[in-house]
Amino acid sequence: MTINPGWPVGVALVVLLAVALAAHRVSGYGLERPSLVAAVRAVAQLGVAAMLITAVIENLWLSVLLVLAMFSMGVATTTRRVEAPAAWAPAAASMAAGILPVLVVVLGTGTIPLKGIALIPVAGIIVGNAMTAHTLVGRRAFAALREEHAQYEALLSLGLLPDQAITEIIHRRAPEALLPGLDQVKTTGVVTLPGAFIGVMLGGGSPVQAATAQVLVLFGIMAAQTVTVGVAERLIAARRLVTPDLRTALVD
């Protein structure tokens, strides 16, 4: 089964976008314009991605470069979302710490072949989910540090070092960044049939092959997100991964 570009797809896309925009208007969320911009960007970016993948997929090194470009875009996106664009290096370190072990395992065990056609989609999924986890832990941790600044100063007055005081505040918030991923794993096959499963099925694979691919992806996501969040938490505590206002506020 394949879904080919054509007027039926175009009609479906227009109607679905109209439903989303109408729902925003009726609900009063005020996100009609951002949703429209996001939709246009998605179509344009996926079109460009399709052309790039088609051009590089047969060449391993070009495929690796494409994955690195995806990773760089992920780092830029998450640092912008947490309002810490200058902290791109520690953000990249956090994400890389989660992504690289997963890719080493799936490639090293021969689970997926070292070819562009396998590397690009798997790496893309892992990078995207590591980015999401990084964004969530950053936003929750930074909000907590702003809201509980008085507690931070109180902890310092009790003799704790800055990194210990920061950890005391953010550690209980960090697991919240992992809950969406855990819920996805727990409900897969019961509530949802995620992308890897559907992709294999649409590509002509058997249900067993689709389930195997999806489990591999889900376990990889769990590993990548957990390591990413753990490393990010430590870099936040060390005040290397913080927003400009918190860098000033979190003094010794």
Coordinates of C-alpha atoms in Angstrom, one line a residue:
M1 CA 0.0 0.0 0.0
T2 CA 1.3 3.5 -0.9
I3 CA -0.1 7.0 -0.5
N4 CA 0.8 8.9 -3.7
P5 CA 0.6 12.7 -4.1
G6 CA -2.5 13.8 -5.9
W7 CA -5.8 15.7 -5.5
P8 CA -7.3 13.3 -3.0
V9 CA -4.4 13.9 -0.6
G10 CA -4.6 17.6 -1.3
V11 CA -8.3 17.7 -0.4
A12 CA -7.7 15.7 2.7
L13 CA -4.8 18.0 3.8
V14 CA -6.9 21.2 3.2
V15 CA -9.9 19.8 5.1
L16 CA -7.8 18.6 8.1
L17 CA -6.0 21.9 8.3
A18 CA -9.4 23.7 8.2
V19 CA -10.7 21.6 11.0
A20 CA -7.6 22.4 13.1
L21 CA -7.9 26.1 12.5
A22 CA -11.6 26.1 13.2
A23 CA -11.0 24.2 16.4
H24 CA -8.5 26.9 17.5
R25 CA -11.0 29.7 16.6
V26 CA -13.9 28.0 18.5
S27 CA -11.8 27.2 21.5
G28 CA -10.3 30.7 21.7
Y29 CA -6.7 29.5 21.8
G30 CA -5.5 32.2 19.4
L31 CA -3.1 29.9 17.6
E32 CA -4.6 30.0 14.1
R33 CA -1.7 31.8 12.6
P34 CA 1.1 29.7 14.2
S35 CA -0.8 26.5 13.2
L36 CA -1.1 27.7 9.6
V37 CA 2.6 28.7 9.5
A38 CA 3.5 25.3 11.0
A39 CA 1.4 23.5 8.4
V40 CA 3.0 25.4 5.5
R41 CA 6.5 24.8 6.9
A42 CA 5.8 21.1 7.4
V43 CA 4.8 20.7 3.7
A44 CA 7.8 22.7 2.5
Q45 CA 10.3 21.0 4.9
L46 CA 9.1 17.5 4.2
G47 CA 9.2 18.2 0.4
V48 CA 12.8 19.3 0.8
A49 CA 13.6 16.4 3.0
A50 CA 12.1 14.0 0.5
M51 CA 14.4 15.4 -2.2
L52 CA 17.4 15.4 0.0
I53 CA 16.9 11.8 1.1
T54 CA 16.3 10.7 -2.4
A55 CA 19.6 12.3 -3.4
V56 CA 21.8 11.0 -0.6
I57 CA 20.2 7.7 0.5
E58 CA 22.5 5.6 -1.7
N59 CA 25.6 7.2 -0.3
L60 CA 26.5 6.4 3.3
W61 CA 28.6 9.4 4.0
L62 CA 26.1 11.8 2.6
S63 CA 23.4 10.1 4.7
V64 CA 25.6 10.7 7.8
L65 CA 25.9 14.3 6.8
L66 CA 22.2 14.6 6.6
V67 CA 21.7 13.0 10.0
L68 CA 24.2 15.6 11.4
A69 CA 22.3 18.4 9.8
M70 CA 19.1 17.0 11.4
F71 CA 20.9 16.9 14.8
S72 CA 22.1 20.5 14.4
M73 CA 18.6 21.7 13.6
G74 CA 17.3 19.8 16.6
V75 CA 19.9 21.5 18.9
A76 CA 19.0 24.9 17.4
T77 CA 15.3 24.3 17.9
T78 CA 15.5 23.1 21.5
T79 CA 17.8 25.9 22.6
R80 CA 15.4 28.4 21.1
R81 CA 12.5 26.8 22.9
V82 CA 14.2 26.9 26.3
E83 CA 15.4 30.5 25.6
A84 CA 19.0 29.6 25.9
P85 CA 20.5 29.9 22.3
A86 CA 23.9 30.6 23.7
A87 CA 23.9 27.3 25.5
W88 CA 24.0 25.3 22.2
A89 CA 27.2 23.4 23.1
P90 CA 25.9 21.8 26.4
A91 CA 22.5 21.2 24.8
A92 CA 24.3 19.4 21.9
A93 CA 26.3 17.4 24.5
S94 CA 23.1 16.4 26.3
M95 CA 21.4 15.2 23.2
A96 CA 24.5 13.5 21.8
A97 CA 24.9 11.6 25.1
G98 CA 21.5 10.1 24.6
I99 CA 21.5 9.6 20.8
L100 CA 25.0 8.1 20.2
P101 CA 24.7 5.0 22.4
V102 CA 21.4 4.1 20.8
L103 CA 22.8 4.3 17.3
V104 CA 25.9 2.4 18.4
V105 CA 23.8 -0.4 19.8
V106 CA 21.4 -0.7 16.8
L107 CA 24.2 -0.5 14.3
G108 CA 26.7 -2.5 16.3
T109 CA 24.4 -5.5 16.8
G110 CA 23.4 -5.4 13.1
T111 CA 19.8 -4.8 14.0
I112 CA 19.7 -2.2 11.2
P113 CA 22.2 -2.2 8.3
L114 CA 24.7 0.5 8.0
K115 CA 22.9 2.0 5.0
G116 CA 21.3 5.4 4.4
I117 CA 17.9 3.9 3.9
A118 CA 17.9 2.5 7.5
L119 CA 20.1 5.0 9.2
I120 CA 18.2 8.2 8.2
P121 CA 14.7 7.3 9.5
V122 CA 15.9 5.6 12.7
A123 CA 18.4 8.4 13.6
G124 CA 15.7 11.0 12.7
I125 CA 13.2 9.5 15.1
I126 CA 15.8 9.2 17.9
V127 CA 17.0 12.8 17.4
G128 CA 13.5 14.2 17.3
N129 CA 12.5 12.5 20.6
A130 CA 15.8 13.4 22.3
M131 CA 15.1 17.0 21.3
T132 CA 11.6 16.9 22.7
A133 CA 12.9 15.5 26.1
H134 CA 15.6 18.2 26.2
T135 CA 13.1 20.9 25.6
L136 CA 10.7 19.6 28.3
V137 CA 13.4 19.2 31.0
G138 CA 14.8 22.7 30.2
R139 CA 11.5 24.5 30.3
R140 CA 10.4 22.7 33.6
A141 CA 13.7 23.2 35.3
F142 CA 14.1 26.8 34.3
A143 CA 10.5 27.6 35.4
A144 CA 11.2 25.9 38.8
L145 CA 14.4 27.8 39.3
R146 CA 12.6 31.1 38.7
E147 CA 9.6 30.3 40.8
E148 CA 11.7 28.9 43.7
H149 CA 14.6 31.4 43.7
A150 CA 13.9 32.1 47.4
Q151 CA 14.3 28.5 48.2
Y152 CA 17.6 28.4 46.2
E153 CA 18.9 31.3 48.4
A154 CA 17.7 29.5 51.5
L155 CA 19.5 26.3 50.5
L156 CA 22.7 28.3 50.0
S157 CA 22.4 29.9 53.4
L158 CA 22.2 26.4 54.9
G159 CA 25.6 25.6 53.4
L160 CA 24.7 23.8 50.2
L161 CA 26.8 24.5 47.1
P162 CA 25.1 26.1 44.1
D163 CA 25.0 22.8 42.1
Q164 CA 23.5 21.0 45.1
A165 CA 20.9 23.7 45.6
I166 CA 19.9 23.7 42.0
T167 CA 19.7 19.9 41.9
E168 CA 17.5 20.0 45.0
I169 CA 15.0 22.2 43.1
I170 CA 15.0 20.6 39.7
H171 CA 15.6 16.9 40.3
R172 CA 11.9 16.2 41.1
R173 CA 10.9 18.1 38.0
A174 CA 13.2 16.3 35.5
P175 CA 11.2 13.0 35.3
E176 CA 8.2 15.0 34.0
A177 CA 10.1 15.3 30.7
L178 CA 10.1 11.5 30.4
L179 CA 6.4 10.9 31.0
P180 CA 5.1 11.5 27.5
G181 CA 7.6 9.0 26.1
L182 CA 6.7 6.4 28.8
D183 CA 3.0 6.9 28.1
Q184 CA 3.7 6.3 24.4
V185 CA 5.6 3.0 25.2
K186 CA 2.9 1.8 27.6
T187 CA 0.0 2.5 25.2
T188 CA 1.6 1.4 21.9
G189 CA -0.6 -1.3 20.3
V190 CA -3.5 -0.5 22.7
V191 CA -4.2 3.1 22.2
T192 CA -1.9 4.1 19.3
L193 CA 0.0 2.5 16.4
P194 CA 3.0 4.8 16.0
G195 CA 4.9 5.8 12.9
A196 CA 7.4 3.0 12.6
F197 CA 4.7 0.4 12.8
I198 CA 2.5 2.1 10.2
G199 CA 5.6 2.8 8.0
V200 CA 6.6 -0.8 7.8
M201 CA 3.0 -1.9 7.1
L202 CA 2.6 0.7 4.4
G203 CA 5.9 -0.4 2.9
G204 CA 4.6 -4.0 2.5
G205 CA 6.1 -5.5 5.7
S206 CA 4.3 -8.1 7.8
P207 CA 2.6 -7.2 11.1
V208 CA 5.4 -9.1 12.9
Q209 CA 8.1 -7.1 11.1
A210 CA 6.2 -3.9 11.9
A211 CA 5.9 -4.7 15.6
T212 CA 9.6 -5.6 15.8
A213 CA 10.6 -2.3 14.2
Q214 CA 8.3 -0.3 16.5
V215 CA 9.6 -2.0 19.7
L216 CA 13.2 -1.3 18.6
V217 CA 12.4 2.3 18.0
L218 CA 10.5 2.7 21.3
F219 CA 13.3 1.2 23.4
G220 CA 15.7 3.4 21.6
I221 CA 13.6 6.4 22.4
M222 CA 13.4 5.5 26.0
A223 CA 17.1 5.1 26.3
A224 CA 17.9 8.3 24.4
Q225 CA 15.5 10.4 26.3
T226 CA 16.5 9.2 29.7
V227 CA 20.2 9.7 29.1
T228 CA 19.5 13.1 27.5
V229 CA 17.4 14.3 30.5
G230 CA 19.9 13.0 33.0
V231 CA 22.9 14.8 31.4
A232 CA 20.9 18.0 30.9
E233 CA 19.9 18.0 34.5
R234 CA 23.6 17.8 35.5
L235 CA 24.6 20.6 33.1
I236 CA 21.8 22.8 34.4
A237 CA 23.0 22.1 38.0
A238 CA 26.5 23.1 36.9
R239 CA 25.0 26.3 35.4
R240 CA 26.4 25.5 32.0
L241 CA 22.9 25.0 30.5
V242 CA 20.9 27.9 31.7
T243 CA 19.2 31.0 30.3
P244 CA 20.9 34.4 30.5
D245 CA 18.6 35.6 33.4
L246 CA 19.3 32.5 35.4
R247 CA 23.0 32.7 34.8
T248 CA 22.8 36.1 36.5
A249 CA 20.4 35.0 39.3
L250 CA 22.1 31.7 40.2
V251 CA 25.2 33.3 41.8
D252 CA 27.3 31.7 44.6

